[in-house]
PDB file of C-alpha atoms in Angstrom:
ATOM      1  CA  UNK A  29    -213.380  71.217  -1.729  1.00 81.00           C
ATOM      2  CA  UNK A  30    -212.364  74.732  -0.688  1.00 88.00           C
ATOM      3  CA  UNK A  31    -215.813  76.061  -1.621  1.00 86.00           C
ATOM      4  CA  UNK A  32    -217.448  73.413   0.558  1.00 87.00           C
ATOM      5  CA  UNK A  33    -215.326  74.463   3.528  1.00 91.00           C
ATOM      6  CA  UNK A  34    -216.119  78.139   2.910  1.00 91.00           C
ATOM      7  CA  UNK A  35    -219.827  77.385   2.591  1.00 90.00           C
ATOM      8  CA  UNK A  36    -219.725  75.272   5.768  1.00 92.00           C
ATOM      9  CA  UNK A  37    -218.226  78.221   7.631  1.00 94.00           C
ATOM     10  CA  UNK A  38    -220.895  80.524   6.170  1.00 93.00           C
ATOM     11  CA  UNK A  39    -223.616  78.095   7.262  1.00 94.00           C
ATOM     12  CA  UNK A  40    -222.265  77.954  10.811  1.00 95.00           C
ATOM     13  CA  UNK A  41    -222.084  81.763  10.958  1.00 95.00           C
ATOM     14  CA  UNK A  42    -225.596  82.105   9.545  1.00 94.00           C
ATOM     15  CA  UNK A  43    -227.005  79.545  11.992  1.00 95.00           C
ATOM     16  CA  UNK A  44    -225.318  81.278  14.918  1.00 96.00           C
ATOM     17  CA  UNK A  45    -226.618  84.703  13.898  1.00 94.00           C
ATOM     18  CA  UNK A  46    -230.075  83.325  13.105  1.00 93.00           C
ATOM     19  CA  UNK A  47    -230.459  81.689  16.502  1.00 95.00           C
ATOM     20  CA  UNK A  48    -228.987  84.673  18.317  1.00 94.00           C
ATOM     21  CA  UNK A  49    -231.290  87.233  16.727  1.00 93.00           C
ATOM     22  CA  UNK A  50    -234.286  84.906  16.574  1.00 94.00           C
ATOM     23  CA  UNK A  51    -233.970  84.088  20.260  1.00 96.00           C
ATOM     24  CA  UNK A  52    -233.640  87.792  21.054  1.00 93.00           C
ATOM     25  CA  UNK A  53    -236.967  88.405  19.320  1.00 94.00           C
ATOM     26  CA  UNK A  54    -238.724  85.367  20.826  1.00 95.00           C
ATOM     27  CA  UNK A  55    -237.576  86.277  24.331  1.00 94.00           C
ATOM     28  CA  UNK A  56    -238.634  89.901  23.706  1.00 89.00           C
ATOM     29  CA  UNK A  57    -235.317  91.519  24.553  1.00 92.00           C
ATOM     30  CA  UNK A  58    -235.704  95.283  25.056  1.00 92.00           C
ATOM     31  CA  UNK A  59    -233.233  96.035  22.249  1.00 91.00           C
ATOM     32  CA  UNK A  60    -235.310  94.011  19.775  1.00 90.00           C
ATOM     33  CA  UNK A  61    -238.587  95.487  21.008  1.00 90.00           C
ATOM     34  CA  UNK A  62    -237.167  98.977  20.548  1.00 91.00           C
ATOM     35  CA  UNK A  63    -235.828  98.291  17.062  1.00 88.00           C
ATOM     36  CA  UNK A  64    -238.972  96.650  15.725  1.00 90.00           C
ATOM     37  CA  UNK A  65    -241.265  98.904  17.756  1.00 89.00           C
ATOM     38  CA  UNK A  66    -240.191 101.967  15.793  1.00 90.00           C
ATOM     39  CA  UNK A  67    -241.594 100.249  12.711  1.00 89.00           C
ATOM     40  CA  UNK A  68    -244.969  99.759  14.363  1.00 88.00           C
ATOM     41  CA  UNK A  69    -244.628  96.083  15.279  1.00 90.00           C
ATOM     42  CA  UNK A  70    -246.122  94.973  18.562  1.00 91.00           C
ATOM     43  CA  UNK A  71    -244.600  92.397  20.906  1.00 93.00           C
ATOM     44  CA  UNK A  72    -246.559  89.455  19.470  1.00 93.00           C
ATOM     45  CA  UNK A  73    -245.524  90.283  15.898  1.00 93.00           C
ATOM     46  CA  UNK A  74    -241.885  90.465  16.969  1.00 94.00           C
ATOM     47  CA  UNK A  75    -242.129  87.085  18.706  1.00 94.00           C
ATOM     48  CA  UNK A  76    -243.678  85.519  15.583  1.00 95.00           C
ATOM     49  CA  UNK A  77    -241.013  87.131  13.385  1.00 94.00           C
ATOM     50  CA  UNK A  78    -238.335  85.648  15.668  1.00 95.00           C
ATOM     51  CA  UNK A  79    -239.938  82.199  15.582  1.00 96.00           C
ATOM     52  CA  UNK A  80    -240.000  82.294  11.782  1.00 96.00           C
ATOM     53  CA  UNK A  81    -236.318  83.300  11.841  1.00 95.00           C
ATOM     54  CA  UNK A  82    -235.398  80.374  14.078  1.00 96.00           C
ATOM     55  CA  UNK A  83    -237.441  78.018  11.887  1.00 97.00           C
ATOM     56  CA  UNK A  84    -235.636  79.282   8.766  1.00 96.00           C
ATOM     57  CA  UNK A  85    -232.305  78.809  10.521  1.00 96.00           C
ATOM     58  CA  UNK A  86    -233.126  75.170  11.269  1.00 96.00           C
ATOM     59  CA  UNK A  87    -234.101  74.657   7.621  1.00 96.00           C
ATOM     60  CA  UNK A  88    -230.663  75.869   6.501  1.00 95.00           C
ATOM     61  CA  UNK A  89    -228.997  72.921   8.231  1.00 94.00           C
ATOM     62  CA  UNK A  90    -230.557  70.252   5.998  1.00 94.00           C
ATOM     63  CA  UNK A  91    -229.722  69.865   2.293  1.00 93.00           C
ATOM     64  CA  UNK A  92    -233.344  69.290   1.225  1.00 94.00           C
ATOM     65  CA  UNK A  93    -234.616  72.480   2.892  1.00 95.00           C
ATOM     66  CA  UNK A  94    -231.454  74.565   2.455  1.00 95.00           C
ATOM     67  CA  UNK A  95    -232.883  76.744  -0.323  1.00 96.00           C
ATOM     68  CA  UNK A  96    -236.150  77.416   1.503  1.00 97.00           C
ATOM     69  CA  UNK A  97    -234.392  78.373   4.733  1.00 96.00           C
ATOM     70  CA  UNK A  98    -232.069  80.774   2.948  1.00 96.00           C
ATOM     71  CA  UNK A  99    -234.960  82.215   0.948  1.00 97.00           C
ATOM     72  CA  UNK A 100    -236.979  82.929   4.094  1.00 96.00           C
ATOM     73  CA  UNK A 101    -233.918  84.451   5.760  1.00 96.00           C
ATOM     74  CA  UNK A 102    -233.163  86.686   2.767  1.00 95.00           C
ATOM     75  CA  UNK A 103    -236.808  87.751   2.528  1.00 96.00           C
ATOM     76  CA  UNK A 104    -236.987  88.670   6.212  1.00 95.00           C
ATOM     77  CA  UNK A 105    -233.769  90.676   5.947  1.00 94.00           C
ATOM     78  CA  UNK A 106    -235.123  92.420   2.846  1.00 95.00           C
ATOM     79  CA  UNK A 107    -238.192  93.367   4.897  1.00 94.00           C
ATOM     80  CA  UNK A 108    -235.956  94.807   7.621  1.00 94.00           C
ATOM     81  CA  UNK A 109    -233.943  96.798   5.067  1.00 95.00           C
ATOM     82  CA  UNK A 110    -237.141  98.106   3.467  1.00 95.00           C
ATOM     83  CA  UNK A 111    -238.536  99.166   6.853  1.00 93.00           C
ATOM     84  CA  UNK A 112    -235.258 100.921   7.648  1.00 93.00           C
ATOM     85  CA  UNK A 113    -235.354 102.787   4.361  1.00 94.00           C
ATOM     86  CA  UNK A 114    -238.976 103.752   4.940  1.00 94.00           C
ATOM     87  CA  UNK A 115    -237.949 105.369   8.232  1.00 92.00           C
ATOM     88  CA  UNK A 116    -234.868 106.953   6.554  1.00 94.00           C
ATOM     89  CA  UNK A 117    -232.572 104.901   8.801  1.00 90.00           C
ATOM     90  CA  UNK A 118    -229.812 104.462   6.236  1.00 94.00           C
ATOM     91  CA  UNK A 119    -227.172 103.379   8.748  1.00 94.00           C
ATOM     92  CA  UNK A 120    -229.150 100.322   9.899  1.00 90.00           C
ATOM     93  CA  UNK A 121    -230.110  99.501   6.304  1.00 93.00           C
ATOM     94  CA  UNK A 122    -226.451  99.504   5.272  1.00 95.00           C
ATOM     95  CA  UNK A 123    -225.536  97.338   8.260  1.00 93.00           C
ATOM     96  CA  UNK A 124    -228.181  94.767   7.263  1.00 92.00           C
ATOM     97  CA  UNK A 125    -227.150  94.564   3.581  1.00 93.00           C
ATOM     98  CA  UNK A 126    -224.211  92.137   4.024  1.00 92.00           C
ATOM     99  CA  UNK A 127    -226.448  89.885   6.114  1.00 92.00           C
ATOM    100  CA  UNK A 128    -229.050  89.992   3.331  1.00 92.00           C
ATOM    101  CA  UNK A 129    -226.448  89.018   0.729  1.00 93.00           C
ATOM    102  CA  UNK A 130    -225.130  86.101   2.834  1.00 94.00           C
ATOM    103  CA  UNK A 131    -228.110  83.751   2.218  1.00 94.00           C
ATOM    104  CA  UNK A 132    -227.970  84.537  -1.503  1.00 94.00           C
ATOM    105  CA  UNK A 133    -224.273  83.624  -1.654  1.00 93.00           C
ATOM    106  CA  UNK A 134    -224.997  80.425   0.272  1.00 93.00           C
ATOM    107  CA  UNK A 135    -227.768  79.523  -2.204  1.00 93.00           C
ATOM    108  CA  UNK A 136    -225.308  80.025  -5.045  1.00 93.00           C
ATOM    109  CA  UNK A 137    -222.668  77.830  -3.365  1.00 91.00           C
ATOM    110  CA  UNK A 138    -225.271  75.142  -2.475  1.00 90.00           C
ATOM    111  CA  UNK A 139    -225.289  72.970   0.648  1.00 89.00           C
ATOM    112  CA  UNK A 140    -221.892  71.302   1.190  1.00 86.00           C
ATOM    113  CA  UNK A 141    -223.488  67.919   1.890  1.00 86.00           C
ATOM    114  CA  UNK A 142    -225.777  67.973  -1.172  1.00 82.00           C
ATOM    115  CA  UNK A 143    -225.015  65.539  -3.978  1.00 76.00           C
TER     116      UNK A 143
END
């Protein structure tokens, strides 16, 4: 029971962060354009990346698509960490690591409403 409550809190946090950052990319906020622009991504690529992030966040909410949503989220965060490391931006890579581990922990704990 306690694990289900913890995982529910993790899901809510992940959904909040996913929508917040995904919307920032879709709406082309200057901060997001600057961050992704240094990796060579243009505005359209950033918007698509944000839309995929929002889509993955929606998938996390449902037990049947929970794994896929978390997998897409973890893969996109791994891409961000890899791009940071390629540019020798270790600070940003270290900041992103806990957010990359979060979907993996949620996969391990499973969806709280799953049978």
